[in-house]
Amino acid sequence: MTCKFCGGTCIKNGYQANGKQRYKCKHCHRKQQADYSYQAYIPELNRTISEYIKEGVGIRGIARLLEISTTTLIKRIISISKDITAPHVTANAEYEVDEIKIFVGRKKDHIWVAYALNCADKSVVCFSVGPRTNETLSKVTDKLTNARLIYTDKLRQYKFLISPEIHRTAHRGTNHIERNNLTIRTHIKRLARRTICFSRKAIMLYAVLKIYFWG
C-alpha cells in the first residue's frame, strides 16, 4: 500500500492487537493500517479538525461530526497547534495592536488576547494570551520593532512598550482591528461576550487561536 504520510511504499509489518494487518513505510518508517475502526486514528483527520475550528464549530460539535471522543479531540487540537509556526513579520509595514477580554474557567478569571494585525492584508502576525500586563503585551510589541507605524488605542502601557517614533493613537487608527475583533468573537464561540462556551484552560484557548489564525 501507499504511505498515508509521505506517499512512499509500505510493506507488511505484523498485525495489530485487533488482528488487522499492520504496514510500515520503507521511506519514513511510520506504521499504519489500510483502514481504521476508530475514526480518530485516520491521518487526514487533522485537516478536517482545523477546518471545523475555523468555521466556528465547538468541541462537542466536532466530536459528534467526526464520531470521536472529546478527550481525544482536545489532545489532537493541542498536537495540531504545536506543529504550526508563526508567520514572518514584514518589515516597514503598518500594524494595529489591540486586546480582547475573555475569561477562562470562570467569569471572574479574566484573561486577554493581545494581537497585531497587518493593515495591508488584514492578517494576524502575532498574538499573546495572558493577563493585561506589560509582559503579555510585550510579546506582541517586541516582534514589531521593524514596523513603519503601529496604531493602538490610548492604553497607557503602550507608551512604554512602543517607540514614540512609530507609535500612533490617531482617531480611527484601529478601525481594522476593532472590526476584526467582532469577526473573531463571531467565529469562535469561546470568545463571545456572553456565552456558555468557554475555555477551561489557557492552553486550549491558545491552541484554538493558533489554528484559527495560522492553521
Coordinates of C-alpha atoms in Angstrom, one line a residue:
M1 CA 0.0 0.0 0.0
T2 CA 1.0 3.7 -0.3
C3 CA 2.0 5.5 2.8
K4 CA -0.6 7.9 4.1
F5 CA 2.0 10.3 5.4
C6 CA 4.7 10.6 2.8
G7 CA 3.4 8.7 -0.2
G8 CA 6.1 6.1 -0.1
T9 CA 5.8 2.3 -0.4
C10 CA 4.7 0.3 2.6
I11 CA 5.4 -3.3 3.5
K12 CA 3.6 -5.7 5.8
N13 CA 4.7 -5.4 9.4
G14 CA 2.8 -7.9 11.5
Y15 CA -0.7 -7.5 13.0
Q16 CA -2.4 -5.1 15.4
A17 CA -3.9 -6.3 18.7
N18 CA -7.3 -6.4 17.0
G19 CA -6.0 -8.7 14.3
K20 CA -5.7 -6.2 11.5
Q21 CA -2.8 -6.1 9.1
R22 CA -0.1 -3.5 10.0
Y23 CA 2.1 -1.8 7.4
K24 CA 5.4 0.0 7.7
C25 CA 6.7 2.7 5.3
K26 CA 10.1 2.0 3.7
H27 CA 10.8 5.7 3.5
C28 CA 9.5 7.4 6.7
H29 CA 9.3 4.2 8.7
R30 CA 5.9 5.1 10.1
K31 CA 3.5 2.3 10.9
Q32 CA -0.1 2.4 9.8
Q33 CA -3.2 0.4 8.7
A34 CA -5.1 0.3 5.5
D35 CA -8.3 1.3 7.3
Y36 CA -9.2 2.1 10.8
S37 CA -12.1 1.1 13.0
Y38 CA -11.8 4.2 15.2
Q39 CA -12.0 7.4 13.3
A40 CA -9.5 9.3 15.5
Y41 CA -6.6 7.3 14.0
I42 CA -7.2 8.5 10.4
P43 CA -4.2 10.7 9.4
E44 CA -6.3 13.1 7.3
L45 CA -8.4 13.9 10.4
N46 CA -6.1 16.8 11.4
R47 CA -7.1 18.9 8.4
T48 CA -10.8 18.3 9.0
I49 CA -10.5 19.4 12.6
S50 CA -8.7 22.6 11.6
E51 CA -11.4 23.4 9.0
Y52 CA -14.2 22.8 11.6
I53 CA -12.4 25.1 14.1
K54 CA -12.1 27.9 11.5
E55 CA -15.9 27.6 10.8
G56 CA -16.7 28.1 14.4
V57 CA -17.8 24.6 15.3
G58 CA -17.5 23.8 19.0
I59 CA -15.6 20.9 20.6
R60 CA -18.6 18.7 21.3
G61 CA -19.9 19.5 17.8
I62 CA -16.7 18.4 16.1
A63 CA -16.6 15.3 18.3
R64 CA -20.2 14.4 17.2
L65 CA -19.5 15.1 13.5
L66 CA -16.2 13.0 13.4
E67 CA -17.5 10.4 15.8
I68 CA -14.6 10.6 18.2
S69 CA -14.4 11.4 21.9
T70 CA -14.0 14.9 23.2
T71 CA -10.9 13.9 25.2
T72 CA -9.2 12.6 22.1
L73 CA -10.2 15.7 20.1
I74 CA -8.7 18.1 22.7
K75 CA -5.4 16.2 22.7
R76 CA -5.5 16.3 18.9
I77 CA -6.1 20.1 18.8
I78 CA -3.2 20.7 21.1
S79 CA -1.0 18.4 19.0
I80 CA -2.0 20.2 15.8
S81 CA -1.2 23.6 17.2
K82 CA 2.3 22.6 18.2
D83 CA 3.1 21.9 14.6
I84 CA 2.0 25.3 13.4
T85 CA 4.7 28.0 13.0
A86 CA 4.0 31.7 13.3
P87 CA 4.2 33.8 10.0
H88 CA 7.0 36.1 9.2
V89 CA 6.5 39.7 10.4
T90 CA 7.0 42.0 7.4
A91 CA 9.4 45.0 8.0
N92 CA 8.4 48.6 7.2
A93 CA 4.7 47.8 7.3
E94 CA 1.8 49.3 9.3
Y95 CA 0.2 47.3 12.1
E96 CA -2.7 47.7 14.5
V97 CA -2.5 46.2 18.0
D98 CA -5.4 45.6 20.4
E99 CA -6.7 43.2 23.1
I100 CA -9.8 41.1 23.5
K101 CA -11.1 40.5 27.0
I102 CA -12.5 37.0 27.9
F103 CA -12.4 34.5 30.7
V104 CA -11.0 31.1 31.3
G105 CA -12.6 28.6 33.7
R106 CA -15.0 31.0 35.3
K107 CA -16.2 34.5 34.6
K108 CA -14.1 36.0 37.5
D109 CA -10.8 34.8 35.9
H110 CA -10.3 37.3 33.2
I111 CA -7.7 36.8 30.5
W112 CA -6.6 38.9 27.5
V113 CA -5.7 38.0 23.9
A114 CA -3.4 40.7 22.6
Y115 CA -2.5 40.5 18.9
A116 CA -1.2 42.5 15.9
L117 CA -3.0 42.9 12.6
N118 CA -1.2 43.8 9.3
C119 CA -3.0 46.8 7.9
A120 CA -2.2 45.8 4.3
D121 CA -3.6 42.2 4.1
K122 CA -5.5 42.1 7.4
S123 CA -3.5 39.1 8.6
V124 CA -2.7 38.3 12.2
V125 CA 1.1 38.2 12.5
C126 CA 1.5 37.5 16.3
F127 CA -0.6 37.2 19.4
S128 CA -0.2 36.5 23.1
V129 CA -2.6 35.1 25.8
G130 CA -2.4 36.2 29.4
P131 CA -3.2 39.0 31.9
R132 CA -3.3 42.6 30.7
T133 CA 0.3 43.3 31.8
N134 CA 3.5 44.6 30.1
E135 CA 4.8 41.0 29.9
T136 CA 1.8 39.8 27.8
L137 CA 1.7 42.9 25.6
S138 CA 5.5 43.0 25.1
K139 CA 5.3 39.5 23.5
V140 CA 3.4 41.2 20.7
T141 CA 5.1 44.6 20.5
D142 CA 8.6 43.2 20.6
K143 CA 8.0 41.5 17.3
L144 CA 7.1 44.7 15.6
T145 CA 10.3 46.6 16.2
N146 CA 10.9 46.9 12.4
A147 CA 7.4 48.3 11.7
R148 CA 6.9 51.6 10.0
L149 CA 3.9 52.6 12.1
I150 CA 2.0 50.9 15.0
Y151 CA -1.5 52.0 15.8
T152 CA -3.1 51.3 19.2
D153 CA -5.8 52.7 21.4
K154 CA -4.8 55.0 24.3
L155 CA -3.9 52.3 26.7
R156 CA -1.2 53.7 28.9
Q157 CA 1.1 50.7 28.8
Y158 CA 1.8 51.1 25.0
K159 CA 3.6 54.3 25.6
F160 CA 6.4 52.4 27.4
L161 CA 6.4 49.4 25.1
I162 CA 6.5 51.1 21.7
S163 CA 8.9 53.6 20.4
P164 CA 7.4 57.1 20.1
E165 CA 8.7 57.4 16.5
I166 CA 6.4 54.7 15.2
H167 CA 3.6 54.7 17.8
R168 CA 0.3 56.4 16.8
T169 CA -3.0 56.7 18.6
A170 CA -4.8 58.6 15.8
H171 CA -8.6 58.8 15.6
R172 CA -9.9 55.7 13.8
G173 CA -6.4 54.3 13.7
T174 CA -7.6 50.9 15.0
N175 CA -10.7 50.6 12.8
H176 CA -9.5 47.4 11.1
I177 CA -8.5 45.5 14.2
E178 CA -11.7 46.6 16.1
R179 CA -13.8 45.2 13.2
N180 CA -11.6 42.0 13.3
N181 CA -12.4 41.6 17.0
L182 CA -16.1 41.3 16.1
T183 CA -15.3 38.7 13.4
I184 CA -13.2 36.6 15.8
R185 CA -15.9 36.7 18.5
T186 CA -18.4 35.6 15.9
H187 CA -16.4 32.7 14.6
I188 CA -15.0 31.3 17.9
K189 CA -17.7 30.6 20.5
R190 CA -15.3 30.7 23.4
L191 CA -14.5 34.4 22.6
A192 CA -18.2 35.6 22.6
R193 CA -19.0 38.2 25.2
R194 CA -22.0 36.3 26.7
T195 CA -21.7 32.6 26.1
I196 CA -21.9 29.2 27.8
C197 CA -19.0 28.0 25.6
F198 CA -15.6 28.9 27.2
S199 CA -12.1 27.6 27.7
R200 CA -11.4 25.8 30.9
K201 CA -7.6 26.1 30.4
A202 CA -5.5 28.8 28.7
I203 CA -3.5 26.2 26.8
M204 CA -6.7 25.1 24.9
L205 CA -7.5 28.7 24.1
Y206 CA -4.0 29.3 22.8
A207 CA -4.2 26.2 20.6
V208 CA -7.6 27.1 19.1
L209 CA -6.4 30.7 18.3
K210 CA -3.2 29.4 16.7
I211 CA -5.2 27.1 14.4
Y212 CA -7.7 29.8 13.6
F213 CA -5.1 32.4 12.8
W214 CA -2.4 30.3 11.0
G215 CA -3.7 26.7 10.6

